[in-house]
PDB file of C-alpha atoms and ligand atoms in Angstrom:
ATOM      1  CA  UNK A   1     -53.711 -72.230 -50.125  1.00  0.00           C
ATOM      2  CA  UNK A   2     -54.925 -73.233 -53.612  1.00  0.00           C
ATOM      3  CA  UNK A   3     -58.483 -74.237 -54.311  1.00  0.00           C
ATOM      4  CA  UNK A   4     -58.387 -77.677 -53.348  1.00  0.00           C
ATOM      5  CA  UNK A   5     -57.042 -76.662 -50.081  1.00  0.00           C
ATOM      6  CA  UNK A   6     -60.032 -74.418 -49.191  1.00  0.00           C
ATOM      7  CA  UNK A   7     -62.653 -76.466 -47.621  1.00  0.00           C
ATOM      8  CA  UNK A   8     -66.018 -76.800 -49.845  1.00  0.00           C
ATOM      9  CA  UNK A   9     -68.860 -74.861 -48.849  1.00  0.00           C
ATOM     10  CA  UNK A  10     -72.593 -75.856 -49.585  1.00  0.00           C
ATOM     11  CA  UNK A  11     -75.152 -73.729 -48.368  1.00  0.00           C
ATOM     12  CA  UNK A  12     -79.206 -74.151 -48.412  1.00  0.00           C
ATOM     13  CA  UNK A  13     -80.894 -70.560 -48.530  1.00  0.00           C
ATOM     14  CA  UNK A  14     -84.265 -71.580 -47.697  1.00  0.00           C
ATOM     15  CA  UNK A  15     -85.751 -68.281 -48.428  1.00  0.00           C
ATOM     16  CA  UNK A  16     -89.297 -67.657 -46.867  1.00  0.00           C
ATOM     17  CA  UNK A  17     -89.989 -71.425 -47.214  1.00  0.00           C
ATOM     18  CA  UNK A  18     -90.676 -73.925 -44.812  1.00  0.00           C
ATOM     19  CA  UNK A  19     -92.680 -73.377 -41.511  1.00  0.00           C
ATOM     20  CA  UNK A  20     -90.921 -75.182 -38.487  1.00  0.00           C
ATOM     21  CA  UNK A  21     -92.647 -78.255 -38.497  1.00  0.00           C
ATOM     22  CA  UNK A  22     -91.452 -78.880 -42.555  1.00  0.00           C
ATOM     23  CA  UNK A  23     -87.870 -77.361 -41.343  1.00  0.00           C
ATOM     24  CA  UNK A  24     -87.575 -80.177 -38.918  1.00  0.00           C
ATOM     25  CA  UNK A  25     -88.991 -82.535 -41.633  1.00  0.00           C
ATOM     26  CA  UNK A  26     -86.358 -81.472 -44.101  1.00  0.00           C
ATOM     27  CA  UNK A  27     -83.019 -81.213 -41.601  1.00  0.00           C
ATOM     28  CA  UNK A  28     -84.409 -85.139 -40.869  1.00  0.00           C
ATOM     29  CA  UNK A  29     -84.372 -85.976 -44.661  1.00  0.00           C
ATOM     30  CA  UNK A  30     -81.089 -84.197 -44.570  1.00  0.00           C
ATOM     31  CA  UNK A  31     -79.802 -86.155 -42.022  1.00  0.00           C
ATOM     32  CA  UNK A  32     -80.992 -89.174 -43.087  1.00  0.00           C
ATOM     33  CA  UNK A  33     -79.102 -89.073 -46.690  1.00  0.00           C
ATOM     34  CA  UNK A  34     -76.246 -87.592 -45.766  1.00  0.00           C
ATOM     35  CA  UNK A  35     -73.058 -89.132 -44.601  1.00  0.00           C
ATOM     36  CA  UNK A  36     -69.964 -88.741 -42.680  1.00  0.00           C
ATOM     37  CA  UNK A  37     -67.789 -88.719 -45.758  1.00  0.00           C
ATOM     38  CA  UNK A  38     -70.255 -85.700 -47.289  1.00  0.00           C
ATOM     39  CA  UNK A  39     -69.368 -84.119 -44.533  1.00  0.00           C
ATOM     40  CA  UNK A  40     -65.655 -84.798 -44.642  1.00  0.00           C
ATOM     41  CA  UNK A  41     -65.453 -83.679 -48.649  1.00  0.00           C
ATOM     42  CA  UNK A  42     -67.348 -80.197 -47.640  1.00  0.00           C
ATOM     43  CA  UNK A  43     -69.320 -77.722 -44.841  1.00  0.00           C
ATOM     44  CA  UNK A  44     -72.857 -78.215 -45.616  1.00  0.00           C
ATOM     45  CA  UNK A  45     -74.825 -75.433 -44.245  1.00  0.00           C
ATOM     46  CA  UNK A  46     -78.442 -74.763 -43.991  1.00  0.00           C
ATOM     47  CA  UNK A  47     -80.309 -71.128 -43.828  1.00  0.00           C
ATOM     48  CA  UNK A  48     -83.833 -71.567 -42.786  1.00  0.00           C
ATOM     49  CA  UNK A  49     -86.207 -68.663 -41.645  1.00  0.00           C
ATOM     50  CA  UNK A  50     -85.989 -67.206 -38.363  1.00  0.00           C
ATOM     51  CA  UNK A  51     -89.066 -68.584 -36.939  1.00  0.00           C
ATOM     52  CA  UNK A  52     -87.293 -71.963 -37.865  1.00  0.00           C
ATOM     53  CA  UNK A  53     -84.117 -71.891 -36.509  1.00  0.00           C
ATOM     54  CA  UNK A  54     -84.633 -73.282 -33.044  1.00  0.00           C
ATOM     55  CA  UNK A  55     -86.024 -75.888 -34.068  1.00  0.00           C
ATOM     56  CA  UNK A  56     -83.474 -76.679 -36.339  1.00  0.00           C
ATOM     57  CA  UNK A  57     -80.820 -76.141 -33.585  1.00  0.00           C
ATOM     58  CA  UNK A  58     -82.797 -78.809 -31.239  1.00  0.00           C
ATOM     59  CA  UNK A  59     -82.473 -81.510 -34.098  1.00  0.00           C
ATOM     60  CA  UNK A  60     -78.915 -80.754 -35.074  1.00  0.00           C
ATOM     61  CA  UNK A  61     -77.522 -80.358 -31.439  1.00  0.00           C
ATOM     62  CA  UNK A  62     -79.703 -83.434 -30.098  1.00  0.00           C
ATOM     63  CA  UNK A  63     -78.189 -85.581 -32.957  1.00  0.00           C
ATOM     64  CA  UNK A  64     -75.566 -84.674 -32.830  1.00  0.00           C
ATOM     65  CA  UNK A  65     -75.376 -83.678 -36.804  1.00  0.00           C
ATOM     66  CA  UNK A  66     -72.668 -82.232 -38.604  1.00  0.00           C
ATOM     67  CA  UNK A  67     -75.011 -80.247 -40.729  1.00  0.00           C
ATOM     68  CA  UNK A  68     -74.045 -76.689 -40.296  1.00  0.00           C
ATOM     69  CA  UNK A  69     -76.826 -73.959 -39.972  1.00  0.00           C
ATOM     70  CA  UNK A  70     -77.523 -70.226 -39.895  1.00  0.00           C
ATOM     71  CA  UNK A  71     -79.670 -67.190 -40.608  1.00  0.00           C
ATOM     72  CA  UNK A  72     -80.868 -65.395 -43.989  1.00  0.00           C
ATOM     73  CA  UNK A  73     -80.000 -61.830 -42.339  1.00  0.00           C
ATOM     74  CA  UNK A  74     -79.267 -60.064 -39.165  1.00  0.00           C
ATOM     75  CA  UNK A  75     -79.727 -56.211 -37.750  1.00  0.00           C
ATOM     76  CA  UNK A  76     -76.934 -54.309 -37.747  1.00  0.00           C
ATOM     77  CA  UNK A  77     -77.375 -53.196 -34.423  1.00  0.00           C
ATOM     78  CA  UNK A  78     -76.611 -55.498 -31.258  1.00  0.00           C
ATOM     79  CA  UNK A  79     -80.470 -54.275 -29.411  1.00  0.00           C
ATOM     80  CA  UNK A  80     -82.337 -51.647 -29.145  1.00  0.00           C
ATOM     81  CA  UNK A  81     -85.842 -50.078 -30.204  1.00  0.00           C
ATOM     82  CA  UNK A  82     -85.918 -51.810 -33.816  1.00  0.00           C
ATOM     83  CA  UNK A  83     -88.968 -53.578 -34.463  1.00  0.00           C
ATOM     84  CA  UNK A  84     -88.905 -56.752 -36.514  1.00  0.00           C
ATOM     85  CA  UNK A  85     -85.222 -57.109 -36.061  1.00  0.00           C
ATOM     86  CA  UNK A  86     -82.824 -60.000 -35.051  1.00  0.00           C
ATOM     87  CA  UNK A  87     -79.428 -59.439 -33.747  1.00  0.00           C
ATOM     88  CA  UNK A  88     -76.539 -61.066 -34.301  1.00  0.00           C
ATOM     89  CA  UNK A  89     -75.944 -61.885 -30.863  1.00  0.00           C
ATOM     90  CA  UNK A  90     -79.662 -63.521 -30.653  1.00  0.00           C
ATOM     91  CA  UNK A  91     -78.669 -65.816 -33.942  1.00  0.00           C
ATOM     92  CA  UNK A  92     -75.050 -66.532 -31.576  1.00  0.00           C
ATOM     93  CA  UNK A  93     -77.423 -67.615 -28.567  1.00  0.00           C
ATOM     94  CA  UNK A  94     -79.145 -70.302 -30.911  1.00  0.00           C
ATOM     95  CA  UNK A  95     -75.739 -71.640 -32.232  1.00  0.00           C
ATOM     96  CA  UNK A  96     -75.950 -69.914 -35.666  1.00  0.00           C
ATOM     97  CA  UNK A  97     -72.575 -70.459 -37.442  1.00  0.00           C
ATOM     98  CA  UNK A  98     -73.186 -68.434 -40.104  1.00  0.00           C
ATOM     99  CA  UNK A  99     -75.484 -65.634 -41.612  1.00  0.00           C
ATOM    100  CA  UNK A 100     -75.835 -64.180 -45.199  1.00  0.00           C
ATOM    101  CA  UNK A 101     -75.275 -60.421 -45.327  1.00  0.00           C
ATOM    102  CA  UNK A 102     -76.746 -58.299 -48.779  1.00  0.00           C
ATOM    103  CA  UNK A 103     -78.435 -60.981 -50.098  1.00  0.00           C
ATOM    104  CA  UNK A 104     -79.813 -59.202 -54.061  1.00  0.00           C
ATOM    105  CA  UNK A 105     -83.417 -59.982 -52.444  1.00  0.00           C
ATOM    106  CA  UNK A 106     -82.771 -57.552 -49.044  1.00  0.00           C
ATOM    107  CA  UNK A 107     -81.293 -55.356 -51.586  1.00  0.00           C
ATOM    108  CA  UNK A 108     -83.566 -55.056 -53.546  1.00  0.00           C
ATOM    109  CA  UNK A 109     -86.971 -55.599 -51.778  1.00  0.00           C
ATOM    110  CA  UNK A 110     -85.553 -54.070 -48.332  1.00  0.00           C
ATOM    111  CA  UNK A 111     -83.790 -51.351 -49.794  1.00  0.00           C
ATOM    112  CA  UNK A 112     -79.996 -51.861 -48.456  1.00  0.00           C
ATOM    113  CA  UNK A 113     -77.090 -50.348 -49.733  1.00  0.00           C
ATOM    114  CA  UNK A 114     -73.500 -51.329 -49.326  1.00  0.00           C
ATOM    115  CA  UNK A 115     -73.468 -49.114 -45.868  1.00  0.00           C
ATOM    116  CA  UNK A 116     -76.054 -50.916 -44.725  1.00  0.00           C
ATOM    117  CA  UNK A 117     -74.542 -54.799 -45.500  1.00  0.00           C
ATOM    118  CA  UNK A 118     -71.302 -53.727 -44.159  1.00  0.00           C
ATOM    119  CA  UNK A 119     -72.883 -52.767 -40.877  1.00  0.00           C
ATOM    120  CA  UNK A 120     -74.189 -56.208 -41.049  1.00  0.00           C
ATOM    121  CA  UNK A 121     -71.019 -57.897 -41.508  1.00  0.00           C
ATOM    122  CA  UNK A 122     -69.566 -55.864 -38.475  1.00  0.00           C
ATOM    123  CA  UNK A 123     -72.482 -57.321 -36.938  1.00  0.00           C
ATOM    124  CA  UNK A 124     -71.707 -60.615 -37.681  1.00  0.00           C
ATOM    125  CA  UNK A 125     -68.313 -60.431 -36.580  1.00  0.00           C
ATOM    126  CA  UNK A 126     -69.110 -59.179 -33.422  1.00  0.00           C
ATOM    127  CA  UNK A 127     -71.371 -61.991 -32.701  1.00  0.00           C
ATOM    128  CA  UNK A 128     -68.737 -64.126 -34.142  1.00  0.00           C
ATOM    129  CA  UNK A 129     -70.917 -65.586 -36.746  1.00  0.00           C
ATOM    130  CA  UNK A 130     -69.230 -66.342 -40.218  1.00  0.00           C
ATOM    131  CA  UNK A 131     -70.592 -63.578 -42.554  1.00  0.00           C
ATOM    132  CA  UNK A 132     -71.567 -65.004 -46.238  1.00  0.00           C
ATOM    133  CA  UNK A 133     -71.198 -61.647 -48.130  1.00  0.00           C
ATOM    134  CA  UNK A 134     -73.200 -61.414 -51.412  1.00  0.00           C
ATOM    135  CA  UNK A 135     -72.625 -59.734 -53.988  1.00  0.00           C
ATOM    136  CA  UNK A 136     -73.749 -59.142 -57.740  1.00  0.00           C
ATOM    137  CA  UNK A 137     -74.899 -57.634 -60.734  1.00  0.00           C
ATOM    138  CA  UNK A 138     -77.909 -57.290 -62.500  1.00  0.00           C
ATOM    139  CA  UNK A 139     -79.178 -58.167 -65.901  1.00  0.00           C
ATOM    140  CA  UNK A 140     -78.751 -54.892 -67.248  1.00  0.00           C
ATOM    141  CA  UNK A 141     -75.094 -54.233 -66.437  1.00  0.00           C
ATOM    142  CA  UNK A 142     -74.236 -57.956 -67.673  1.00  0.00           C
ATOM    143  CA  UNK A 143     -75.289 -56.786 -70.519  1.00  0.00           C
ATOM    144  CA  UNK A 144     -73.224 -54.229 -70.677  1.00  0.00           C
ATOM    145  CA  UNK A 145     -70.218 -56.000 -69.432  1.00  0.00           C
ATOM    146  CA  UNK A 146     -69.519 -54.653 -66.402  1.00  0.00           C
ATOM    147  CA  UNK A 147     -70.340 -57.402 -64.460  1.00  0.00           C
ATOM    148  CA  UNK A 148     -66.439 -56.918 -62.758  1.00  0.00           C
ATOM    149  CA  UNK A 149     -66.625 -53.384 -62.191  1.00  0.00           C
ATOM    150  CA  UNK A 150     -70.045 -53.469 -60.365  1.00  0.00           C
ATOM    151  CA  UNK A 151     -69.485 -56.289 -58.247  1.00  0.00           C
ATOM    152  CA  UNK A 152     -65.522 -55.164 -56.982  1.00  0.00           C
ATOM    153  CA  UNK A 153     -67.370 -51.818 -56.401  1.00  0.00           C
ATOM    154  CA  UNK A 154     -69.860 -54.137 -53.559  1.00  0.00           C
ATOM    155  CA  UNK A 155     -67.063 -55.528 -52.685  1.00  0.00           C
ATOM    156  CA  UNK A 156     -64.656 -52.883 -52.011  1.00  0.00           C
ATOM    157  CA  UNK A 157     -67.360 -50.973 -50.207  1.00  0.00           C
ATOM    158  CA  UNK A 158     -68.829 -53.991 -48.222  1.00  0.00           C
ATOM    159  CA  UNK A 159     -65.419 -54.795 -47.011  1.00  0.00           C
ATOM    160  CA  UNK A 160     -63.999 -51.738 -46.613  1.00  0.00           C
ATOM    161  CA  UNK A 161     -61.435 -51.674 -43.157  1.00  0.00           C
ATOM    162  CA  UNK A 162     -62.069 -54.926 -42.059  1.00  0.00           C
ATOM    163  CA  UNK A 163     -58.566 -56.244 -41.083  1.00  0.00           C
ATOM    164  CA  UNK A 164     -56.947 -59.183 -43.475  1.00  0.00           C
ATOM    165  CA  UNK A 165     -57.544 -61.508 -40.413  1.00  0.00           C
ATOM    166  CA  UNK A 166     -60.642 -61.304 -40.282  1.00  0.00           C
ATOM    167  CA  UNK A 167     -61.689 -61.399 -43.980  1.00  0.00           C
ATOM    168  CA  UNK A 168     -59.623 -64.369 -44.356  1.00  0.00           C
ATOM    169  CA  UNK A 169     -62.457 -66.087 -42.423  1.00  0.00           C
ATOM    170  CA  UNK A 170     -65.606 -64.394 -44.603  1.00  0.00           C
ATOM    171  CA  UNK A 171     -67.231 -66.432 -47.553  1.00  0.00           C
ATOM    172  CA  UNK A 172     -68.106 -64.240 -50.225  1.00  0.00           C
ATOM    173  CA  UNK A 173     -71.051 -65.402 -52.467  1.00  0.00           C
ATOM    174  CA  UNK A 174     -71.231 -63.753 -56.366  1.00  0.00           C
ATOM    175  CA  UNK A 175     -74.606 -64.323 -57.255  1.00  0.00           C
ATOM    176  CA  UNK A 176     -75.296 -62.799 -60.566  1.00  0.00           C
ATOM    177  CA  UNK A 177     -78.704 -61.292 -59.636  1.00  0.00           C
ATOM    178  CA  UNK A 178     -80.107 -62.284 -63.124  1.00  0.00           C
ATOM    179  CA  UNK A 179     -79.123 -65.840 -62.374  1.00  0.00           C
ATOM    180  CA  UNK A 180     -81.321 -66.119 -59.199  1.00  0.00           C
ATOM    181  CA  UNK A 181     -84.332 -68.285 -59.134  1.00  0.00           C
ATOM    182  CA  UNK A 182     -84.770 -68.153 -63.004  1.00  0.00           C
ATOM    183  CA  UNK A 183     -82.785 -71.091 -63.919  1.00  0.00           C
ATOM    184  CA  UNK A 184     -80.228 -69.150 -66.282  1.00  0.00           C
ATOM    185  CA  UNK A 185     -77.241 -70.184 -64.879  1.00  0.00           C
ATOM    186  CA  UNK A 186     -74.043 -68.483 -65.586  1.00  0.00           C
ATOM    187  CA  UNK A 187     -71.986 -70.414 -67.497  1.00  0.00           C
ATOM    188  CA  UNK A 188     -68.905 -71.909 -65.454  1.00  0.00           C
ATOM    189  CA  UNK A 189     -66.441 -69.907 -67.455  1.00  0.00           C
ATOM    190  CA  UNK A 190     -68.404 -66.675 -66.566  1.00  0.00           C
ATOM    191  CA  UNK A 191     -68.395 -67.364 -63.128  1.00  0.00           C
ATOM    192  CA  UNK A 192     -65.000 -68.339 -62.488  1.00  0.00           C
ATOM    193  CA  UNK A 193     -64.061 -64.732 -64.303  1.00  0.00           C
ATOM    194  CA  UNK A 194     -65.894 -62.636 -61.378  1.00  0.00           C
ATOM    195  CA  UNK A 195     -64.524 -65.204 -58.624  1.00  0.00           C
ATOM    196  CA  UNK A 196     -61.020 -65.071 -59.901  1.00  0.00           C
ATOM    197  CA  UNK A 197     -61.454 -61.286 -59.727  1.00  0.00           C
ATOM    198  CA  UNK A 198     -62.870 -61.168 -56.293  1.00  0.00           C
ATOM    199  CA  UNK A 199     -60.150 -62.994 -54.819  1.00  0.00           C
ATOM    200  CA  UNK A 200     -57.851 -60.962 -56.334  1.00  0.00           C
ATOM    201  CA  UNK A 201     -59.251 -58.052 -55.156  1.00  0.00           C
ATOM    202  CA  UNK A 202     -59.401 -59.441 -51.858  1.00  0.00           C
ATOM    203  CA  UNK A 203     -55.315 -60.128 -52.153  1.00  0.00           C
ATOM    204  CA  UNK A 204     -54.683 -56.717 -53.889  1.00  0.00           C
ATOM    205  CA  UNK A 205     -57.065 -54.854 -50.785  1.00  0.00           C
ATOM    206  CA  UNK A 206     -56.700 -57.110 -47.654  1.00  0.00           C
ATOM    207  CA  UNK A 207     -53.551 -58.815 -48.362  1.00  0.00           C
ATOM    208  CA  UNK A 208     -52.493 -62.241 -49.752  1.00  0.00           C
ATOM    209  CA  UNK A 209     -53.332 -64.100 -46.659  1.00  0.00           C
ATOM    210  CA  UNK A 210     -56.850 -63.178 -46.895  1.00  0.00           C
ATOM    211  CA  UNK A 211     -57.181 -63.734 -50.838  1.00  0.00           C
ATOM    212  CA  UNK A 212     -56.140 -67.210 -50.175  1.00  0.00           C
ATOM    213  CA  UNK A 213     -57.938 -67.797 -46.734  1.00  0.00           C
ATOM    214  CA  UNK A 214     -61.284 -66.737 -48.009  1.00  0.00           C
ATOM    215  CA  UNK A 215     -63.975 -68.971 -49.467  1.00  0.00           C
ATOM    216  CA  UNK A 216     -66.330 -67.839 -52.694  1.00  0.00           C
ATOM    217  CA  UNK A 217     -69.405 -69.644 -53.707  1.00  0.00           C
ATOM    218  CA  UNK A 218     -71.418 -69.310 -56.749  1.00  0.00           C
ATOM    219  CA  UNK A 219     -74.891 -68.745 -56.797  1.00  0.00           C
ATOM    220  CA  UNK A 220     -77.913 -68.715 -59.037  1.00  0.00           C
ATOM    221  CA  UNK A 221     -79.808 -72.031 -60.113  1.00  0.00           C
ATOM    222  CA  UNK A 222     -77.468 -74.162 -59.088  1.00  0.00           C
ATOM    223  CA  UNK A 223     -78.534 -77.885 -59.307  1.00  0.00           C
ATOM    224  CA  UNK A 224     -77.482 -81.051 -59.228  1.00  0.00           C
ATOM    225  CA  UNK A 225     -76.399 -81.379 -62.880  1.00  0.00           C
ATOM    226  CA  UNK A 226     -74.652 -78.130 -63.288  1.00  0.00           C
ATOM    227  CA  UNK A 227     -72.892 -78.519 -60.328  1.00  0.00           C
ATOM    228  CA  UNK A 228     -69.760 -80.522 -61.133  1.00  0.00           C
ATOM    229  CA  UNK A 229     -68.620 -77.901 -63.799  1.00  0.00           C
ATOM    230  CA  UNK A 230     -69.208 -74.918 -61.685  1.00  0.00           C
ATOM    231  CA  UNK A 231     -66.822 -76.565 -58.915  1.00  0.00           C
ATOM    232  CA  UNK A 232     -64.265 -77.660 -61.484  1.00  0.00           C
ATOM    233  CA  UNK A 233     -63.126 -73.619 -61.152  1.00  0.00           C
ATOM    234  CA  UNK A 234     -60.099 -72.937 -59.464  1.00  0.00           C
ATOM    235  CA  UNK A 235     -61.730 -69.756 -57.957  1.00  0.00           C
ATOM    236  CA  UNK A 236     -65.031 -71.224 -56.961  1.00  0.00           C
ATOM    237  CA  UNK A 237     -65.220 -73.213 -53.817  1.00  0.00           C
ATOM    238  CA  UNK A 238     -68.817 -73.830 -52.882  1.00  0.00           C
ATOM    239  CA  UNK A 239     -72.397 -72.957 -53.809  1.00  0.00           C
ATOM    240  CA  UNK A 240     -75.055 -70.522 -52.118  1.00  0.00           C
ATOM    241  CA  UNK A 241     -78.363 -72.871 -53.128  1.00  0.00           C
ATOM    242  CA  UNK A 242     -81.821 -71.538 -53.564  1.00  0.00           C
ATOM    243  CA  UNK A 243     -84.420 -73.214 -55.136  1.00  0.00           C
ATOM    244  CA  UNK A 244     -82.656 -76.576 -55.335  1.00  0.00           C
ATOM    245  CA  UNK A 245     -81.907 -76.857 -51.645  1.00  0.00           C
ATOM    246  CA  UNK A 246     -85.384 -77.395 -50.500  1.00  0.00           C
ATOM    247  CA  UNK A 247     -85.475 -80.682 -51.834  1.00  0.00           C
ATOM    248  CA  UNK A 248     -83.108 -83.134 -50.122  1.00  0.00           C
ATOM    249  CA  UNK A 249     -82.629 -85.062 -53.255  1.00  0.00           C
ATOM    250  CA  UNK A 250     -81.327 -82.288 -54.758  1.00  0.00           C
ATOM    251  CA  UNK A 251     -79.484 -80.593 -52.336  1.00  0.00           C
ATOM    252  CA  UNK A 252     -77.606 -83.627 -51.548  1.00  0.00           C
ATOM    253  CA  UNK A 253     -77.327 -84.063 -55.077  1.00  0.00           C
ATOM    254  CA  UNK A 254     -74.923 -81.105 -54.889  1.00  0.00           C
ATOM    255  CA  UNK A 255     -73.284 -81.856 -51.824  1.00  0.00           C
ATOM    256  CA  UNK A 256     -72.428 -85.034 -53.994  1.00  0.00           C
ATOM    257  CA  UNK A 257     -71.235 -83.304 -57.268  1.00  0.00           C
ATOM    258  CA  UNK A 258     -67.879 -85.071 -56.929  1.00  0.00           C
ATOM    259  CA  UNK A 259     -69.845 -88.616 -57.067  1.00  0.00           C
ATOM    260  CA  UNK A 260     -70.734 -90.187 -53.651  1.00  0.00           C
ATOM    261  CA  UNK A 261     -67.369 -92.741 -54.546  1.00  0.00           C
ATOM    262  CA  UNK A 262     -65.411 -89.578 -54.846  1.00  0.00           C
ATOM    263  CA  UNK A 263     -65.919 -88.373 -51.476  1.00  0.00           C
ATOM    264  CA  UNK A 264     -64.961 -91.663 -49.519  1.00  0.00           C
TER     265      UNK A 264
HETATM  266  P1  LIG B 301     -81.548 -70.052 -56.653  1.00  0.00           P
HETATM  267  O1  LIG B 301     -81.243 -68.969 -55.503  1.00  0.00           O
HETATM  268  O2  LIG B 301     -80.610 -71.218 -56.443  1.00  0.00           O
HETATM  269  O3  LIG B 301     -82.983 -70.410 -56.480  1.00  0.00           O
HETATM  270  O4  LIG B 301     -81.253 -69.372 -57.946  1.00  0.00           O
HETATM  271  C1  LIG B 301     -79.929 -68.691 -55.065  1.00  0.00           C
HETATM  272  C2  LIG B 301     -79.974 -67.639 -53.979  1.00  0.00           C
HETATM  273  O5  LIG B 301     -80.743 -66.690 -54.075  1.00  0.00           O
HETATM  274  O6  LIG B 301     -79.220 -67.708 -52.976  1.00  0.00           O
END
């Protein structure tokens, strides 16, 4: 499978924006702009809060949309006594698709290691929801160049003994953490240097099958304009959308970085 084989990936991390009355507002806007060839050229996904997602699911199922949708995070447990959490089999029951796992902000902010995000990712799969693995480095050790060496060490640890099957069906997202939300994108070339090496650390680890199989998005202020370079990587084969994907414009902006003429 070669790049252009592997099906585009767009996906709209909503973050803790938008209550449930603007995510219905926005999946409409969404709906509204988009088109059946968007959806034919790549997945276009959308992560809103929990407290959003049902209502989401209502619009997108009654519709009949092809917009895609999941969750920000999951427990890794299936139930139990853990206050505050969602499982993965609640996010299954509303239809989610997919769910991000070790996003830098739960990392940072909630504390979780690699253990912990690869117990999500078991999670996921045993919901069967499609687990969008993050990983990345700080500021600090770009600096210091090891921008590789940290983020194959996520890797290797958040995928550790998952069979090549399986991880042949996982998106992994690199999302240079000092790249997120302050609009210093990495520059295409940098990117495509820790995506090439992910995938071939996913070949080298999990076999060639899964190297191939598996998608990897960039993100970390992506928009609109730098969007077209950043997919003209071999390596790279979607974005993971922040800031830009609360505005449709913009977000479909990206879904549309081949040209809307392009995509017929
Ligand atoms: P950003 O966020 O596009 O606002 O940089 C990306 C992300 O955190 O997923």
């Amino acid at each position: 499978m070669t790049g252009r084989s592997r099906k585009p990936l767009v996906a709209g991390n909503w973050k803790m924006h938008n209550n449930h009355f603007e995510a219905i507002a926005l999946t409409q806007r969404l709906a509204f702009t988009l088109q059946e060839r968007d959806f034919k050229a790549a997945d276009i996904v959308v992560l809103p809060p929990f407290t959003a997602l049902r209502s989401v699911q209502t619009l997108i199922e009654g519709d009949k949309l092809k917009l895609g949708y999941g969750a920000q995070d999951l427990s890794e447990h299936d139930d139990g006594p853990y206050t505050g959490d969602i499982s993965g089999r609640m996010l299954a029951k509303l239809g989610c698709q997919y769910v991000l796992a070790g996003h830098s902000e739960r990392r940072q902010y909630h504390h979780e290691d690699d253990a912990v995000v690869r117990a999500k990712v078991q999670a996921a799969v045993r919901a069967a929801i499609t687990p969008i693995l993050c990983v990345g480095e700080p500021l600090d050790v770009r600096q210091q160049g090891g921008q590789l060496g940290y983020t194959l060490g996520q890797l290797d640890r958040c995928l550790d003994g998952f069979p090549t099957a399986q991880v042949a069906e996982f998106i992994v997202a690199y999302e240079p953490v000092w790249a997120i939300g302050t609009g210093e994108v990495a520059t295409p070339e940098d990117a495509q240097e820790v995506c090439a090496a992910i995938r071939k650390r996913i070949s080298a680890v999990h076999g060639d099958e899964a190297g191939r199989g598996v998608r990897i998005l960039y993100g970390g202020s992506v928009k609109p304009d730098n969007m077209p370079a950043i997919m003209a990587q071999p390596d790279i084969d979607g974005a993971l959308v922040g800031g830009a994907s609360l505005d449709a414009g913009d977000f479909v902006g990206i879904c549309r970085y081949r040209g809307l003429s392009a995509t017929t």
